Short mmCIF file of C-alpha atoms and ligand atoms in Angstrom, two decimals:
data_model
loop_
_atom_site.label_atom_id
_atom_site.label_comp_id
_atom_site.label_asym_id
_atom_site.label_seq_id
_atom_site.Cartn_x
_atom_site.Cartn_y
_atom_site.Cartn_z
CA UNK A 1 -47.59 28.30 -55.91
CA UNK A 2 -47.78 31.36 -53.84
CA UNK A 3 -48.61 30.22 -50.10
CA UNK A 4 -51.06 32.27 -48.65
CA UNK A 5 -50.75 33.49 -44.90
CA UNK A 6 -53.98 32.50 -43.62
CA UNK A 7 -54.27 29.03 -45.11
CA UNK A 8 -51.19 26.20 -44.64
CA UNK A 9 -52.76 23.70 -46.80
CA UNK A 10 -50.30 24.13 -49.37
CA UNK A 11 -47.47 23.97 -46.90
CA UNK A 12 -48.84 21.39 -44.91
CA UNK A 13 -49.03 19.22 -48.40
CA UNK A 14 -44.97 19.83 -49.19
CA UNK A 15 -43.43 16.82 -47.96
CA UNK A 16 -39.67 17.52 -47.95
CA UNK A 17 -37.75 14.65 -49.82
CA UNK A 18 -34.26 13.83 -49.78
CA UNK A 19 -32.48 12.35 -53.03
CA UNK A 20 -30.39 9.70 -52.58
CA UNK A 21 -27.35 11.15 -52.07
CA UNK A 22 -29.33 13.70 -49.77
CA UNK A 23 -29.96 10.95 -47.54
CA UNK A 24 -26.90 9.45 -47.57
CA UNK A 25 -24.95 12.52 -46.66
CA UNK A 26 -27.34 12.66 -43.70
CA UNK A 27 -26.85 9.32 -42.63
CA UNK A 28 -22.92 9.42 -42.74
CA UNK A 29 -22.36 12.90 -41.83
CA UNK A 30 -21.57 14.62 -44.82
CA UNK A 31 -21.97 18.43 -45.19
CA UNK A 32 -23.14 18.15 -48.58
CA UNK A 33 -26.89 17.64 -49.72
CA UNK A 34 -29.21 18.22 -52.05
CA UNK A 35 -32.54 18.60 -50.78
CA UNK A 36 -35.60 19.01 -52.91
CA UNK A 37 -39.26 19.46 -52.40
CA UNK A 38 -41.75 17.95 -54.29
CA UNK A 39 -44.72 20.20 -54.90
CA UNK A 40 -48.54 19.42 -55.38
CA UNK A 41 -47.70 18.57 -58.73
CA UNK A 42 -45.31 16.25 -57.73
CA UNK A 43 -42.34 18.05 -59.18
CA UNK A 44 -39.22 18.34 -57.21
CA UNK A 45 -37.56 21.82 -56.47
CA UNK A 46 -34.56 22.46 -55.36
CA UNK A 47 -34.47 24.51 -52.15
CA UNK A 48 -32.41 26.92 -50.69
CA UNK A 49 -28.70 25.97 -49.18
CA UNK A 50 -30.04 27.53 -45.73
CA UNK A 51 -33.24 25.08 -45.88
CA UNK A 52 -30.86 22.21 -46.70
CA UNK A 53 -28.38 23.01 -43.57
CA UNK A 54 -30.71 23.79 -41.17
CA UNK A 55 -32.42 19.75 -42.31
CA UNK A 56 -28.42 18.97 -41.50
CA UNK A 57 -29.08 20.15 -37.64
CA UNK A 58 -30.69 17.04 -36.65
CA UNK A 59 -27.97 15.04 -37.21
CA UNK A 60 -25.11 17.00 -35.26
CA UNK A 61 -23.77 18.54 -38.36
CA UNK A 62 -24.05 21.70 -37.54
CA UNK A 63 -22.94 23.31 -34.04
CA UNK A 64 -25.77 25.20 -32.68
CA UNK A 65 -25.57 28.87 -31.51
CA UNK A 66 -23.06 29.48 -28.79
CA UNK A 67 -25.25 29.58 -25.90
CA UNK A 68 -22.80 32.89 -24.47
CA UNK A 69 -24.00 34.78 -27.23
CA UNK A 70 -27.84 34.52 -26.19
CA UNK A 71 -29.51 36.96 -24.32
CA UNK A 72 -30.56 36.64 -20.95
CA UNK A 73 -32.86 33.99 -20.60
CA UNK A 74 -36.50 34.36 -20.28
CA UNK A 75 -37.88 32.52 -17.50
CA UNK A 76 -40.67 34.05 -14.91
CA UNK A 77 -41.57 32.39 -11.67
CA UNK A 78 -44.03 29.81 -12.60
CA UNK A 79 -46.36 30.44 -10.07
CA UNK A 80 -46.70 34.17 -9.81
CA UNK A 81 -45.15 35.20 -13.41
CA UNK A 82 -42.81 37.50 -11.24
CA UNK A 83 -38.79 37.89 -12.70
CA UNK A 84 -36.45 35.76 -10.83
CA UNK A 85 -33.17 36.55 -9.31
CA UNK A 86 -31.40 33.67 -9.68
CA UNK A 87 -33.55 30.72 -8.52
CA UNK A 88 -35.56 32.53 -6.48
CA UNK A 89 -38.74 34.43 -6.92
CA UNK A 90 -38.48 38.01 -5.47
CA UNK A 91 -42.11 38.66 -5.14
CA UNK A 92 -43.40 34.75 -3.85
CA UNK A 93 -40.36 34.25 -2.15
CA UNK A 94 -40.45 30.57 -3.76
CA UNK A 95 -36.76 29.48 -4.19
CA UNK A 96 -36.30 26.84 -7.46
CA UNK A 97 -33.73 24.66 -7.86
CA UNK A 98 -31.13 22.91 -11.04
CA UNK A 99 -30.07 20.10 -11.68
CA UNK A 100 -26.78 19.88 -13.69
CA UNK A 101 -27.06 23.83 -14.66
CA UNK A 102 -30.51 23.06 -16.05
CA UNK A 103 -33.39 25.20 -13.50
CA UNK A 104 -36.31 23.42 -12.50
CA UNK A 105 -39.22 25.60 -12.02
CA UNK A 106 -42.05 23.13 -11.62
CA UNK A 107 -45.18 24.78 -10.05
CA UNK A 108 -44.96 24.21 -6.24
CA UNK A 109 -48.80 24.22 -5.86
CA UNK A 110 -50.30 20.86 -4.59
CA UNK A 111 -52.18 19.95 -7.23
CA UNK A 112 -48.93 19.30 -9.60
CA UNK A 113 -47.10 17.39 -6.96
CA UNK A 114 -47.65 14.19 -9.54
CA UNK A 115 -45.49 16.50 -12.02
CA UNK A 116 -41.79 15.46 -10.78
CA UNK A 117 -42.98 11.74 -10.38
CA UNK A 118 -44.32 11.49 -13.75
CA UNK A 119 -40.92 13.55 -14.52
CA UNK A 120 -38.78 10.76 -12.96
CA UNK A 121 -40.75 8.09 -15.47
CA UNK A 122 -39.53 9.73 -17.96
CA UNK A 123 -35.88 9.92 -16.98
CA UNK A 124 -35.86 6.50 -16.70
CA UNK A 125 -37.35 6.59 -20.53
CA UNK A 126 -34.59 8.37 -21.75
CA UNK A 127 -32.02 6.55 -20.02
CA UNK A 128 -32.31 3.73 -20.80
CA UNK A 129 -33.44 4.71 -24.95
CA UNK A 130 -32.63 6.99 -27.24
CA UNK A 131 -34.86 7.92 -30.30
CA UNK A 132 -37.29 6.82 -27.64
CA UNK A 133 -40.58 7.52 -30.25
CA UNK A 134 -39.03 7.76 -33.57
CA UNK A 135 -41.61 4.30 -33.86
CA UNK A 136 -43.92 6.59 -33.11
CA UNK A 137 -43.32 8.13 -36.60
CA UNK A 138 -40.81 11.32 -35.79
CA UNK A 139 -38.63 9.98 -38.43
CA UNK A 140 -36.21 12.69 -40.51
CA UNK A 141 -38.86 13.13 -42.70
CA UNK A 142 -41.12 14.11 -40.33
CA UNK A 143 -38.78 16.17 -38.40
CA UNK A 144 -38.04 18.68 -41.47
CA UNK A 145 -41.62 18.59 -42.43
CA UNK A 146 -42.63 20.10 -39.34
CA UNK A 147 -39.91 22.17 -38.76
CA UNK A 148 -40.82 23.83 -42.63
CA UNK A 149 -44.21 23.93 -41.35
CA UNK A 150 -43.61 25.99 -38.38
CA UNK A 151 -40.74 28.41 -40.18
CA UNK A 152 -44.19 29.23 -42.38
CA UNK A 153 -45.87 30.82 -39.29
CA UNK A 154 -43.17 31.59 -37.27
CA UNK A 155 -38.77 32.26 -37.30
CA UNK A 156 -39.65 34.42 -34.30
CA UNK A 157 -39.10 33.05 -30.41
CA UNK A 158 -40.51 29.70 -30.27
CA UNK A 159 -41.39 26.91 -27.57
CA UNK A 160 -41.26 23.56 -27.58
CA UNK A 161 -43.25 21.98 -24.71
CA UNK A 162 -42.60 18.21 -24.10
CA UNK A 163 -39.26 18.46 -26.28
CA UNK A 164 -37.86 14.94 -25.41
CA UNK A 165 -34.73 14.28 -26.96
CA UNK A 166 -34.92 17.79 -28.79
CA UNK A 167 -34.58 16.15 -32.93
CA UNK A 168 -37.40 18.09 -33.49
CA UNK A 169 -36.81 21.00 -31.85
CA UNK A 170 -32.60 21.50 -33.69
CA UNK A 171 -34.28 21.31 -36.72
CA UNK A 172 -36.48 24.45 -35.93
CA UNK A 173 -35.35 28.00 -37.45
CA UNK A 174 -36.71 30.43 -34.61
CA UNK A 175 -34.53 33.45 -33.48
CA UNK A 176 -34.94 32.25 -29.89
CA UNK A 177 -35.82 28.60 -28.79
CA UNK A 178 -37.43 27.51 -25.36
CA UNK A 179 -38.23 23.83 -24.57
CA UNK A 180 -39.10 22.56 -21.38
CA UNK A 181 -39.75 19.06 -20.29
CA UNK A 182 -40.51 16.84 -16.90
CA UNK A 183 -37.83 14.93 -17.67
CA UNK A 184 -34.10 16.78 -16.70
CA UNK A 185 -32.65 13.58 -18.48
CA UNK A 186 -34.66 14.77 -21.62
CA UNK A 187 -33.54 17.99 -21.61
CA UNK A 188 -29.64 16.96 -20.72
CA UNK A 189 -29.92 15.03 -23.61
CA UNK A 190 -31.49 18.36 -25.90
CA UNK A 191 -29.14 20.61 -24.92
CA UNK A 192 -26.44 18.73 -26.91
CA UNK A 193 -28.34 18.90 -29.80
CA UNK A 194 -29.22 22.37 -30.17
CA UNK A 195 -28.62 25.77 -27.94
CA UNK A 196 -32.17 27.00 -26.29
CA UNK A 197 -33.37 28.31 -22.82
CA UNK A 198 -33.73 24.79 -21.39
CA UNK A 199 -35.93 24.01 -18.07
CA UNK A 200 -38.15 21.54 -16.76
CA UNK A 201 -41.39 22.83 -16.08
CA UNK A 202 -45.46 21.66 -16.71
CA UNK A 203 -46.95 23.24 -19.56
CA UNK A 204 -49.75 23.77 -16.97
CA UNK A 205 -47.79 26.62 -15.37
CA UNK A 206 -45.30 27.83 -17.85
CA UNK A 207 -42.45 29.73 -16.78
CA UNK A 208 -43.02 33.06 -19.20
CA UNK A 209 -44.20 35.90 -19.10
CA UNK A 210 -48.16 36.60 -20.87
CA UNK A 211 -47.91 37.80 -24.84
CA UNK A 212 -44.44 36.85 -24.87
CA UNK A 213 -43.99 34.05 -28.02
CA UNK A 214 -44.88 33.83 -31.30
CA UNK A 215 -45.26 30.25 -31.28
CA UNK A 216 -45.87 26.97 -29.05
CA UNK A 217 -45.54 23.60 -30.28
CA UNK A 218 -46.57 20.21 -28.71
CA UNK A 219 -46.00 17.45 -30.16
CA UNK A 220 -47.41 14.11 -28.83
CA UNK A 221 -47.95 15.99 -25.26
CA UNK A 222 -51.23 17.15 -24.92
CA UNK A 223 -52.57 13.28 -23.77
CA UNK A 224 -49.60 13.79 -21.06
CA UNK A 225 -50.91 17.37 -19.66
CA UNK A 226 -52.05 17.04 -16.06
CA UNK A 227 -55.00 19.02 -16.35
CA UNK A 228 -55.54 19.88 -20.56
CA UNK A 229 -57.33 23.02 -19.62
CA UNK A 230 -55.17 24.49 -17.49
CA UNK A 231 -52.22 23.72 -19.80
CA UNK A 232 -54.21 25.26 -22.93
CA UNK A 233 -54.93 29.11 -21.12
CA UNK A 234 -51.16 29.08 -20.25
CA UNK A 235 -50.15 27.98 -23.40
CA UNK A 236 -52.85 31.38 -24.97
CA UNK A 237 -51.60 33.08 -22.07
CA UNK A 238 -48.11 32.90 -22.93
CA UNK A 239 -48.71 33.77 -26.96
CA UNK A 240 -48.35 37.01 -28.90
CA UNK A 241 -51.94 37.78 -29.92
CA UNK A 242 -52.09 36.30 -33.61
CA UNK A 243 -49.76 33.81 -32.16
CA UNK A 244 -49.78 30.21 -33.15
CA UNK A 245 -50.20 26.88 -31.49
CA UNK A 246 -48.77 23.49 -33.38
CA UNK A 247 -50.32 20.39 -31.38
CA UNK A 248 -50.12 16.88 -32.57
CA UNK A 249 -51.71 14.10 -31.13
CA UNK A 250 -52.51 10.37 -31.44
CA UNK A 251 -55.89 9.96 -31.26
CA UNK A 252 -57.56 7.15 -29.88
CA UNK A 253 -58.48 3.95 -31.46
CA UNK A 254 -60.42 0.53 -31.50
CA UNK A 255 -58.61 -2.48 -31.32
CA UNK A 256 -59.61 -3.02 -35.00
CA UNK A 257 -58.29 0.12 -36.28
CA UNK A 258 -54.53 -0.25 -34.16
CA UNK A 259 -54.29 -3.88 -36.01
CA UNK A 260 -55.10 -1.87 -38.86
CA UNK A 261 -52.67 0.56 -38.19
CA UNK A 262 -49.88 -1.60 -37.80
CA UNK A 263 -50.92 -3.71 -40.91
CA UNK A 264 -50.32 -0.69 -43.14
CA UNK A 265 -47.61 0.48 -40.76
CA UNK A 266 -45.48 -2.55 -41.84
CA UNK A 267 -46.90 -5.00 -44.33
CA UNK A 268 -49.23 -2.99 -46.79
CA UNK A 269 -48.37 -1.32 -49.34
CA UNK A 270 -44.94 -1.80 -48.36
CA UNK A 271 -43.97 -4.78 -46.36
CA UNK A 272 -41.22 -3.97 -43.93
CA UNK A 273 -40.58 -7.47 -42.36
CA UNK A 274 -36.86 -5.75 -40.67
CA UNK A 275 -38.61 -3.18 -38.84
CA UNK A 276 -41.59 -5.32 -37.73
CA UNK A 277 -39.37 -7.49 -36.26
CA UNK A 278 -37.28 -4.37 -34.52
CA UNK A 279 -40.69 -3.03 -33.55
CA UNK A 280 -41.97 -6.06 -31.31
CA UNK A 281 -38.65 -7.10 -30.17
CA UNK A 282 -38.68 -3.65 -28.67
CA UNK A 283 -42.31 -3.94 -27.30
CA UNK A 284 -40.86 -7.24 -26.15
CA UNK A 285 -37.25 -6.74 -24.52
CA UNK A 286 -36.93 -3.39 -23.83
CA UNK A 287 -41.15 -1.96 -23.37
CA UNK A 288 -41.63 1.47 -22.62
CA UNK A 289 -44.74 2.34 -20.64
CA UNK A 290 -45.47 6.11 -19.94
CA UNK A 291 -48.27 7.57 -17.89
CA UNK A 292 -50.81 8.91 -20.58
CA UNK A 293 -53.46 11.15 -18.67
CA UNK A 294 -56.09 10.25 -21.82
CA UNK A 295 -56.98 9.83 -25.16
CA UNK A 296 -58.65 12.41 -27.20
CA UNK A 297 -61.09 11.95 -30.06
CA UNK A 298 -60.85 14.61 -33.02
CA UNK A 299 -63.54 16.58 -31.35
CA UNK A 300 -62.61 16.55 -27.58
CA UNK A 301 -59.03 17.47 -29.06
CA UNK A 302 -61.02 20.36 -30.71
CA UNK A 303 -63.02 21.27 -28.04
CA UNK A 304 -60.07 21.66 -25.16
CA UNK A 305 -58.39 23.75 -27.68
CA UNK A 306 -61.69 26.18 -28.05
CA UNK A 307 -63.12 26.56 -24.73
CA UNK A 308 -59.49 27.64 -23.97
CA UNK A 309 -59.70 30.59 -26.33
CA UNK A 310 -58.24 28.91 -29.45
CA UNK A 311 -59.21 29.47 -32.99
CA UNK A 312 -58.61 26.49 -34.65
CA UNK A 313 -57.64 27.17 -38.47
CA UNK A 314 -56.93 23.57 -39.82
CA UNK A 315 -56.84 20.35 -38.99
CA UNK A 316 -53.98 18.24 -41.02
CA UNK A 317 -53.91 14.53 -41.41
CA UNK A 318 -52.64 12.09 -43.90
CA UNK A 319 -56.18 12.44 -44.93
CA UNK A 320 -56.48 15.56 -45.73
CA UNK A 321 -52.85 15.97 -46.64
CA UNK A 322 -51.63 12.51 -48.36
CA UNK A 323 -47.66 13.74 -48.11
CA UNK A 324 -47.86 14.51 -44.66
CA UNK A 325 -45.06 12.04 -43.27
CA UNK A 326 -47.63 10.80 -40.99
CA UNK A 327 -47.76 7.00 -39.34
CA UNK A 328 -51.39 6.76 -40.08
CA UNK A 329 -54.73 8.88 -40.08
CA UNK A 330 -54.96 8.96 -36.34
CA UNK A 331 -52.39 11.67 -36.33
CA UNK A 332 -53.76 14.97 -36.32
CA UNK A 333 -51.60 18.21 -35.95
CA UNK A 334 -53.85 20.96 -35.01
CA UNK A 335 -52.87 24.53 -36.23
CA UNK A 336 -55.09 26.88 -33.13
CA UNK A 337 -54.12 30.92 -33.07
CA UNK A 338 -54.64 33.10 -30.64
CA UNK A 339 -57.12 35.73 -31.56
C1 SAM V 1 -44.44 10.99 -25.70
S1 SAM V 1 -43.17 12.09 -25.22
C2 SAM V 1 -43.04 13.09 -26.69
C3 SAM V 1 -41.66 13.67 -26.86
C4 SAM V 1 -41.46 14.47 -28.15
N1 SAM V 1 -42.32 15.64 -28.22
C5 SAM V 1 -41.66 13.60 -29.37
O1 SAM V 1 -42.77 13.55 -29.88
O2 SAM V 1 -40.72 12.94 -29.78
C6 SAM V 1 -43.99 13.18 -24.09
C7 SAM V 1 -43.03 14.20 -23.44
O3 SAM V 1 -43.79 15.20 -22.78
C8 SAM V 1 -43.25 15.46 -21.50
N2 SAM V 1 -44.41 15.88 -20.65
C9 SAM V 1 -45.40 15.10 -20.19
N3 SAM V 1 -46.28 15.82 -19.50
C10 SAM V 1 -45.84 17.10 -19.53
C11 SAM V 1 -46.31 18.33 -18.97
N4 SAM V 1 -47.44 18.38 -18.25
N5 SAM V 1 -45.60 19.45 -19.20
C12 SAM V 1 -44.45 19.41 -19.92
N6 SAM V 1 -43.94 18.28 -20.47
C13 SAM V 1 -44.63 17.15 -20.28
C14 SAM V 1 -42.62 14.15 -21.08
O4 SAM V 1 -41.60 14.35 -20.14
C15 SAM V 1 -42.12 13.58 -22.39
O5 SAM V 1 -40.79 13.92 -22.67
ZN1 ZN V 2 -43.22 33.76 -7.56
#
């Protein structure tokens, strides 16, 4: 079925699903797979080579762009939005630093001093784990379902804000890629994944300049933002009019509906006794505790997104999407544009 531009409820519902072999050849390493998607009727199709190499990325497969033959990069002073010379902002005078070739252009304002604490949590995160919330459901699955979903709205320059490990964002197909992060760990660990204009920066004061990207995608961040408000107008600020904004969240729960969660997580319909056990011995031995600055309900998710100046088109969920490769219906993945 045709997919029409203004509505992604038919791409939203295409699941991508690996055969077998597919599967295989991504768990070993092989160049090889087939890769089909099942449509709304449930019928596979086979999809194109390119979709089925760029689900390879993930794994290391494929060597990303030579980072030589990228254009300058894009960065702005964070503060003042003025070009940089070097490290240093010609206009605030503000000089920036790197760590291991990677800038840092956190906001020096005051009120985002919390920013490189909060950014040394997570280096200690990523340190000491890797895959660090693939329990959190960003399993393959999920990874090339929302990497098709963005390619639908966007192969133009994309962001990634909160990128983490960057699984998600080497399986993205955007002529440019930005990701920043708090964590210089994080991004260290990105950068071998895919080639992108790496820094660590707060989505509260982004580092590019206004009407610049054609998409921004967040993906379990926007609990983590500082100050959600803030973060949102840059985030509109930064976007091509028309542009689009992917955010997913958790949203919050009673202590009912997380035993809930975890009941159909790993014992109904499908009991998965092995990764129960992997799951608490993790919570157990090796816990990882991040600073979460709240928890939004579907509406107060909504609400940030509009008062910002956000349009919000759809709301997806394994409720209103079944395929979606989602843990459980407190995932929702908001699709907002900028009018
Ligand atoms: C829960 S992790 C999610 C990582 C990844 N998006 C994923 O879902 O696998 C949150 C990430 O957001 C980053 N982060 C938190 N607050 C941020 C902020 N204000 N600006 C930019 N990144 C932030 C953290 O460093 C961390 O890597
Ligand atoms: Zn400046």
């Amino acid at each position: 079925m045709f997919i029409q531009q203004s509505s992604v409820s038919e791409v939203a519902r295409k699941p991508l699903i690996l055969n077998d072999f597919g599967a295989l050849a991504l768990k070993f390493g092989s160049a090889i797979c087939n890769q089909y998607v099942a449509d709304c009727d449930g019928g596979p199709n086979q999809v194109s080579d390119a979709l089925a190499l760029t689900a390879l990325r993930p794994c290391g497969l494929l060597l990303p762009k030579n980072s030589d033959q990228r254009e300058e990069r894009m960065f702005v002073c964070p503060d003042c939005k003025k070009p940089l010379e070097g490290l240093r902002c010609q206009t605030c005078r503000r000089e920036f630093e790197q760590a291991d070739g990677i800038p840092i252009l956190i906001s020096h304002e005051t009120r985002y001093e919390s920013a490189r604490n909060i950014g040394k949590v997570y280096d200690d995160v990523y340190k000491n784990h890797t895959k660090a919330w693939e329990d959190q459901g960003r399993t393959p699955e999920f990874l090339s379902y929302f990497a098709d979903l963005v390619a639908h709205f966007s192969t133009g320059s994309l962001l990634e804000i909160g990128c983490g490990e960057g699984f998600l964002l080497s399986a993205l197909r955007g002529s440019r890629l930005a990701a920043i992060d708090l964590s210089s760990e994080a991004l260290r660990s990105a950068r071998q994944r895919v080639a992108a204009d790496f820094c660590v920066a707060i989505a509260e004061r982004l580092p590019f300049s206004e009407n610049t990207l054609d998409l921004v995608l967040a993906v379990g961040v926007m609990e983590h933002f500082i100050d959600d408000g803030e973060a949102t107008r840059e985030i509109l600020r930064v976007l091509k009019p028309g542009g689009r904004y992917l955010t997913l969240i958790h949203v919050d729960m009673s202590v009912g509906e997380r035993i809930n969660q975890k009941i159909k997580e790993y014992f109904f319909p499908r009991p998965r006794p092995v990764a129960f056990f992997q799951y608490v011995a993790k919570k157990v031995i090796r816990p990882i505790s991040q600073p979460i600055q709240r928890l939004y309900k579907r509406q107060t998710a909504r609400k940030c997104l509009e008062e910002s100046g956000f349009v919000v088109d759809e709301i997806i969920s394994s409720v209103t999407h079944p395929r979606a490769p989602f843990i459980g219906p407190h995932v929702l993945l908001f699709v907002a544009r900028k009018p």
